Tab-separated table of C-alpha atoms in Angstrom:
chain	number	residue	atom	x	y	z
A	1	GLN	CA	-0.010	-0.018	-0.091
A	2	LEU	CA	2.853	2.473	0.851
A	3	ALA	CA	4.577	1.612	-2.489
A	4	GLY	CA	1.522	2.271	-4.408
A	5	LEU	CA	0.753	5.670	-2.695
A	6	ALA	CA	4.534	6.590	-3.295
A	7	VAL	CA	3.972	5.797	-7.123
A	8	VAL	CA	0.857	7.846	-7.129
A	9	ALA	CA	2.442	10.826	-5.485
A	10	PHE	CA	5.585	10.622	-7.753
A	11	GLY	CA	3.346	10.441	-10.884
A	12	LEU	CA	1.293	13.280	-9.658
A	13	TRP	CA	4.342	15.518	-9.039
A	14	LEU	CA	5.704	14.742	-12.433
A	15	ARG	CA	2.325	15.776	-13.836
A	16	PHE	CA	1.385	18.896	-12.081
A	17	GLY	CA	4.606	19.959	-10.648
A	18	GLY	CA	7.758	21.074	-12.311
A	19	PRO	CA	8.568	22.392	-15.894
A	20	MET	CA	6.441	19.629	-17.587
A	21	ALA	CA	3.033	20.928	-15.826
A	22	GLU	CA	3.546	23.941	-17.971
A	23	PHE	CA	3.236	22.236	-21.126
A	24	ALA	CA	0.075	20.427	-19.733
A	25	THR	CA	-1.508	23.598	-19.119
A	26	ASP	CA	-1.426	24.439	-22.822
A	27	LYS	CA	-3.869	23.440	-25.331
A	28	LYS	CA	-1.281	20.958	-26.768
A	29	SER	CA	0.726	18.535	-24.570
A	30	PRO	CA	3.316	15.829	-25.283
A	31	GLU	CA	0.695	12.954	-25.206
A	32	LEU	CA	2.949	9.988	-25.021
A	33	PHE	CA	4.822	11.317	-22.036
A	34	PHE	CA	1.612	11.984	-20.116
A	35	MET	CA	0.008	8.742	-21.203
A	36	GLY	CA	3.066	6.833	-19.452
A	37	LEU	CA	2.467	8.996	-16.319
A	38	TYR	CA	-1.212	8.270	-16.295
A	39	VAL	CA	-0.536	4.547	-16.514
A	40	LEU	CA	1.996	4.834	-13.672
A	41	VAL	CA	-0.535	6.593	-11.560
A	42	GLY	CA	-3.094	4.121	-12.210
A	43	ALA	CA	-0.870	1.277	-11.526
A	44	GLY	CA	0.000	2.886	-8.086
A	45	ALA	CA	-3.658	3.527	-7.122
A	46	ILE	CA	-4.473	-0.025	-8.100
A	47	MET	CA	-1.592	-1.322	-6.123
A	48	SER	CA	-2.432	0.796	-2.923
A	49	ALA	CA	-5.955	-0.638	-3.131
A	50	VAL	CA	-4.986	-4.160	-3.716
A	51	GLY	CA	-2.867	-4.241	-0.745
A	52	PHE	CA	-5.962	-4.438	1.358
A	53	PHE	CA	-6.682	-7.778	-0.300
A	54	GLY	CA	-3.270	-9.082	0.618
A	55	CYS	CA	-3.631	-7.929	4.283
A	56	CYS	CA	-7.159	-9.370	4.599
A	57	GLY	CA	-6.088	-12.619	2.799
A	58	ALA	CA	-3.033	-13.160	5.215
A	59	ALA	CA	-5.154	-12.415	8.337
A	60	ARG	CA	-7.932	-14.703	7.542
A	61	GLU	CA	-5.692	-17.181	5.672
A	62	SER	CA	-8.127	-16.962	2.749
A	63	GLN	CA	-6.717	-18.719	-0.544
A	64	CYS	CA	-9.396	-16.621	-2.553
A	65	LEU	CA	-8.428	-13.394	-1.271
A	66	ILE	CA	-4.578	-14.181	-1.663
A	67	GLY	CA	-5.263	-15.551	-5.103
A	68	THR	CA	-7.026	-12.300	-6.055
A	69	PHE	CA	-4.247	-10.483	-4.538
A	70	PHE	CA	-1.755	-12.339	-6.903
A	71	ALA	CA	-3.858	-11.752	-9.904
A	72	CYS	CA	-4.188	-8.062	-9.175
A	73	LEU	CA	-0.325	-7.740	-8.860
A	74	LEU	CA	0.121	-9.465	-12.046
A	75	LEU	CA	-2.024	-6.647	-13.749
A	76	ILE	CA	-0.173	-4.052	-11.904
A	77	PHE	CA	3.162	-5.464	-12.995
A	78	ALA	CA	1.901	-5.375	-16.782
A	79	GLY	CA	0.838	-1.816	-16.448
A	80	GLU	CA	4.350	-0.818	-14.906
A	81	VAL	CA	5.859	-2.713	-17.861
A	82	THR	CA	3.585	-0.667	-20.231
A	83	ALA	CA	4.565	2.520	-18.612
A	84	GLY	CA	8.165	1.741	-18.905
A	85	VAL	CA	7.669	1.101	-22.698
A	86	PHE	CA	6.018	4.503	-23.086
A	87	ALA	CA	8.750	6.146	-21.047
A	88	PHE	CA	11.618	4.821	-23.200
A	89	ILE	CA	10.389	4.029	-26.593
A	90	GLY	CA	8.236	7.166	-26.913
A	91	LYS	CA	11.167	9.426	-25.550
A	92	LYS	CA	12.083	10.962	-28.771
A	93	VAL	CA	8.625	11.715	-29.910
A	94	ALA	CA	7.758	13.097	-26.504
A	95	ILE	CA	10.570	15.568	-26.952
A	96	GLN	CA	9.677	16.524	-30.409
A	97	GLU	CA	6.123	17.032	-29.255
A	98	ALA	CA	7.206	19.357	-26.342
A	99	GLN	CA	9.580	21.232	-28.377
A	100	LYS	CA	6.917	21.762	-31.023
A	101	ILE	CA	4.655	23.296	-28.351
A	102	TYR	CA	7.444	25.707	-27.454
A	103	GLU	CA	8.089	26.536	-31.067
A	104	ASP	CA	4.547	27.369	-31.465
A	105	ALA	CA	4.340	29.547	-28.467
A	106	TYR	CA	7.316	31.354	-29.785
A	107	GLU	CA	5.865	31.892	-33.062
A	108	ASP	CA	2.580	33.263	-31.572
A	109	TYR	CA	4.736	35.584	-29.629
A	110	MET	CA	6.560	36.707	-32.591
A	111	LYS	CA	3.302	37.453	-34.432
A	112	ASN	CA	1.618	39.325	-31.524
A	113	PRO	CA	4.009	39.905	-28.556
A	114	VAL	CA	1.363	40.861	-26.016
A	115	GLY	CA	-1.466	39.534	-23.805
A	116	LYS	CA	-1.665	35.789	-23.800
A	117	ALA	CA	1.254	35.074	-26.113
A	118	ASN	CA	3.550	37.048	-23.851
A	119	SER	CA	2.566	35.207	-20.590
A	120	THR	CA	2.572	31.892	-22.311
A	121	ILE	CA	6.153	32.211	-23.541
A	122	TYR	CA	7.328	33.793	-20.247
A	123	ARG	CA	5.850	30.909	-18.283
A	124	TYR	CA	8.033	28.502	-20.357
A	125	HIS	CA	11.133	30.504	-19.892
A	126	VAL	CA	10.531	30.729	-16.220
A	127	ALA	CA	9.820	26.903	-15.967
A	128	LEU	CA	12.644	25.804	-18.010
A	129	GLN	CA	15.061	28.608	-16.944
A	130	CYS	CA	15.940	29.399	-20.480
A	131	CYS	CA	15.191	32.089	-23.199
A	132	GLY	CA	14.764	31.635	-26.839
A	133	LYS	CA	16.038	29.091	-29.155
A	134	GLY	CA	19.874	29.815	-28.726
A	135	ASN	CA	20.173	32.556	-31.267
A	136	VAL	CA	21.310	35.926	-29.859
A	137	GLU	CA	19.170	37.875	-32.122
A	138	GLN	CA	16.182	35.537	-31.393
A	139	GLN	CA	16.531	36.613	-27.591
A	140	THR	CA	16.243	40.243	-28.260
A	141	GLY	CA	12.761	41.447	-27.001
A	142	LEU	CA	11.766	38.317	-25.508
A	143	PRO	CA	10.231	38.066	-22.015
A	144	CYS	CA	13.124	36.509	-20.261
A	145	PRO	CA	13.529	35.712	-16.542
A	146	GLU	CA	15.188	38.233	-14.505
A	147	ASN	CA	18.080	36.012	-13.478
A	148	ILE	CA	18.830	34.837	-16.866
A	149	GLN	CA	22.010	36.310	-18.233
A	150	LEU	CA	21.931	37.125	-21.903
A	151	PRO	CA	23.454	36.416	-24.443
A	152	LYS	CA	24.325	33.133	-22.398
A	153	ALA	CA	20.930	32.047	-21.600
A	154	SER	CA	20.127	28.346	-22.310
A	155	ASN	CA	18.339	27.169	-25.521
A	156	CYS	CA	14.895	26.290	-24.633
A	157	LEU	CA	14.717	23.396	-27.099
A	158	VAL	CA	17.823	21.995	-25.550
A	159	GLU	CA	16.492	22.330	-22.042
A	160	ILE	CA	13.232	20.809	-22.930
A	161	GLN	CA	15.142	17.748	-24.025
A	162	ASN	CA	17.170	17.657	-20.896
A	163	VAL	CA	14.067	17.955	-18.805
A	164	ILE	CA	12.126	14.998	-20.653
A	165	ASP	CA	15.333	12.924	-20.425
A	166	THR	CA	15.600	13.405	-16.676
A	167	HIS	CA	11.906	12.844	-16.090
A	168	LEU	CA	11.679	9.901	-18.095
A	169	HIS	CA	14.875	8.244	-16.408
A	170	LEU	CA	13.177	8.949	-13.015
A	171	VAL	CA	9.946	7.090	-14.280
A	172	GLY	CA	12.025	4.331	-15.267
A	173	ILE	CA	13.780	4.026	-12.035
A	174	VAL	CA	10.716	4.238	-10.067
A	175	GLY	CA	8.902	1.598	-12.580
A	176	ILE	CA	11.848	-0.787	-12.058
A	177	ALA	CA	11.716	-0.483	-8.227
A	178	ILE	CA	7.959	-0.933	-7.902
A	179	ALA	CA	8.189	-3.767	-10.450
A	180	SER	CA	10.721	-5.579	-8.271
A	181	ILE	CA	8.308	-5.010	-5.151
A	182	THR	CA	5.419	-6.402	-7.240
A	183	ILE	CA	7.506	-9.505	-8.168
A	184	PHE	CA	8.346	-10.214	-4.571
A	185	GLY	CA	4.623	-9.722	-3.595
A	186	MET	CA	3.447	-12.346	-6.225
A	187	ILE	CA	6.162	-14.866	-5.046
A	188	PHE	CA	5.321	-14.370	-1.259
A	189	SER	CA	1.548	-14.448	-2.130
A	190	MET	CA	1.817	-17.875	-3.743
A	191	VAL	CA	4.068	-19.233	-1.131
A	192	LEU	CA	1.555	-18.316	1.607
A	193	CYS	CA	-1.267	-19.668	-0.608
A	194	CYS	CA	0.480	-23.059	-0.851
A	195	THR	CA	1.417	-23.148	2.651
A	196	ILE	CA	-2.263	-22.368	3.800
A	197	ARG	CA	-3.265	-25.340	1.551
A	198	ASN	CA	-0.745	-27.667	2.798
A	199	MET	CA	-1.760	-26.887	6.195
A	200	ARG	CA	-5.502	-27.613	5.536
A	201	GLU	CA	-4.586	-30.793	3.827
A	202	MET	CA	-2.636	-31.893	6.821
A	203	ILE	CA	-5.607	-31.061	9.227
C-alpha cells in the first residue's frame, strides 16, 4: 500500500509539478509522456487498493483473497511494464512534441508579443530557466526571467530535451523499483497460498 501511494505521489508530482506541468496547461501537450504517467499513477492507485486484499487474505488465511491479490499484482506488473515502454520507446516523440509546443508559443509571440502570447512564452522561460532558441538575435525582446544572463541564456529546445530525459529516467527507475516489489509480492503470495493449502490438507 505504501509503495502504491508513493508511486501515485511521484506520478502526480511529475504531472502537475515542475516544468512539464507548463506544457500540460497549454492546449497541446506531449501525449506520449503524459500517457506513460497516467498508466504509472493508475498502477500505483490499484496497487495501494490491492494491498487491502493481501492484508485481509493473510489475516484470514483465505486462499481466494490471496489468489485475487496475486492476480491483481500481475495486472499491476503489466501496467508498470507498459509505462516503462511508453517512457523509453516514446522518448524521442515526446521530446519532439514538447519542442513543437514551445516553437508554436514562440511563433505566436513573434506575431503578437502582447497579452496571452507574452504570458505563455514567459511561463515556459521561467519553468525551463531558458530564453529563446539559442540565437542571440532571437533572444532580443523576448520576455526572459530576470535571473537569466543574456546572451548566455540556455537554448529552450535543449532544455526541453534535458528535462524530459531526466523525468523519463526517473519514471524508469521508479517503475523498475516498484516492479521488483510487485514480483516479490507475487512470490510471497503464492508461497503463502501453498502453505495455507498444505496446512489444511494436513488437518
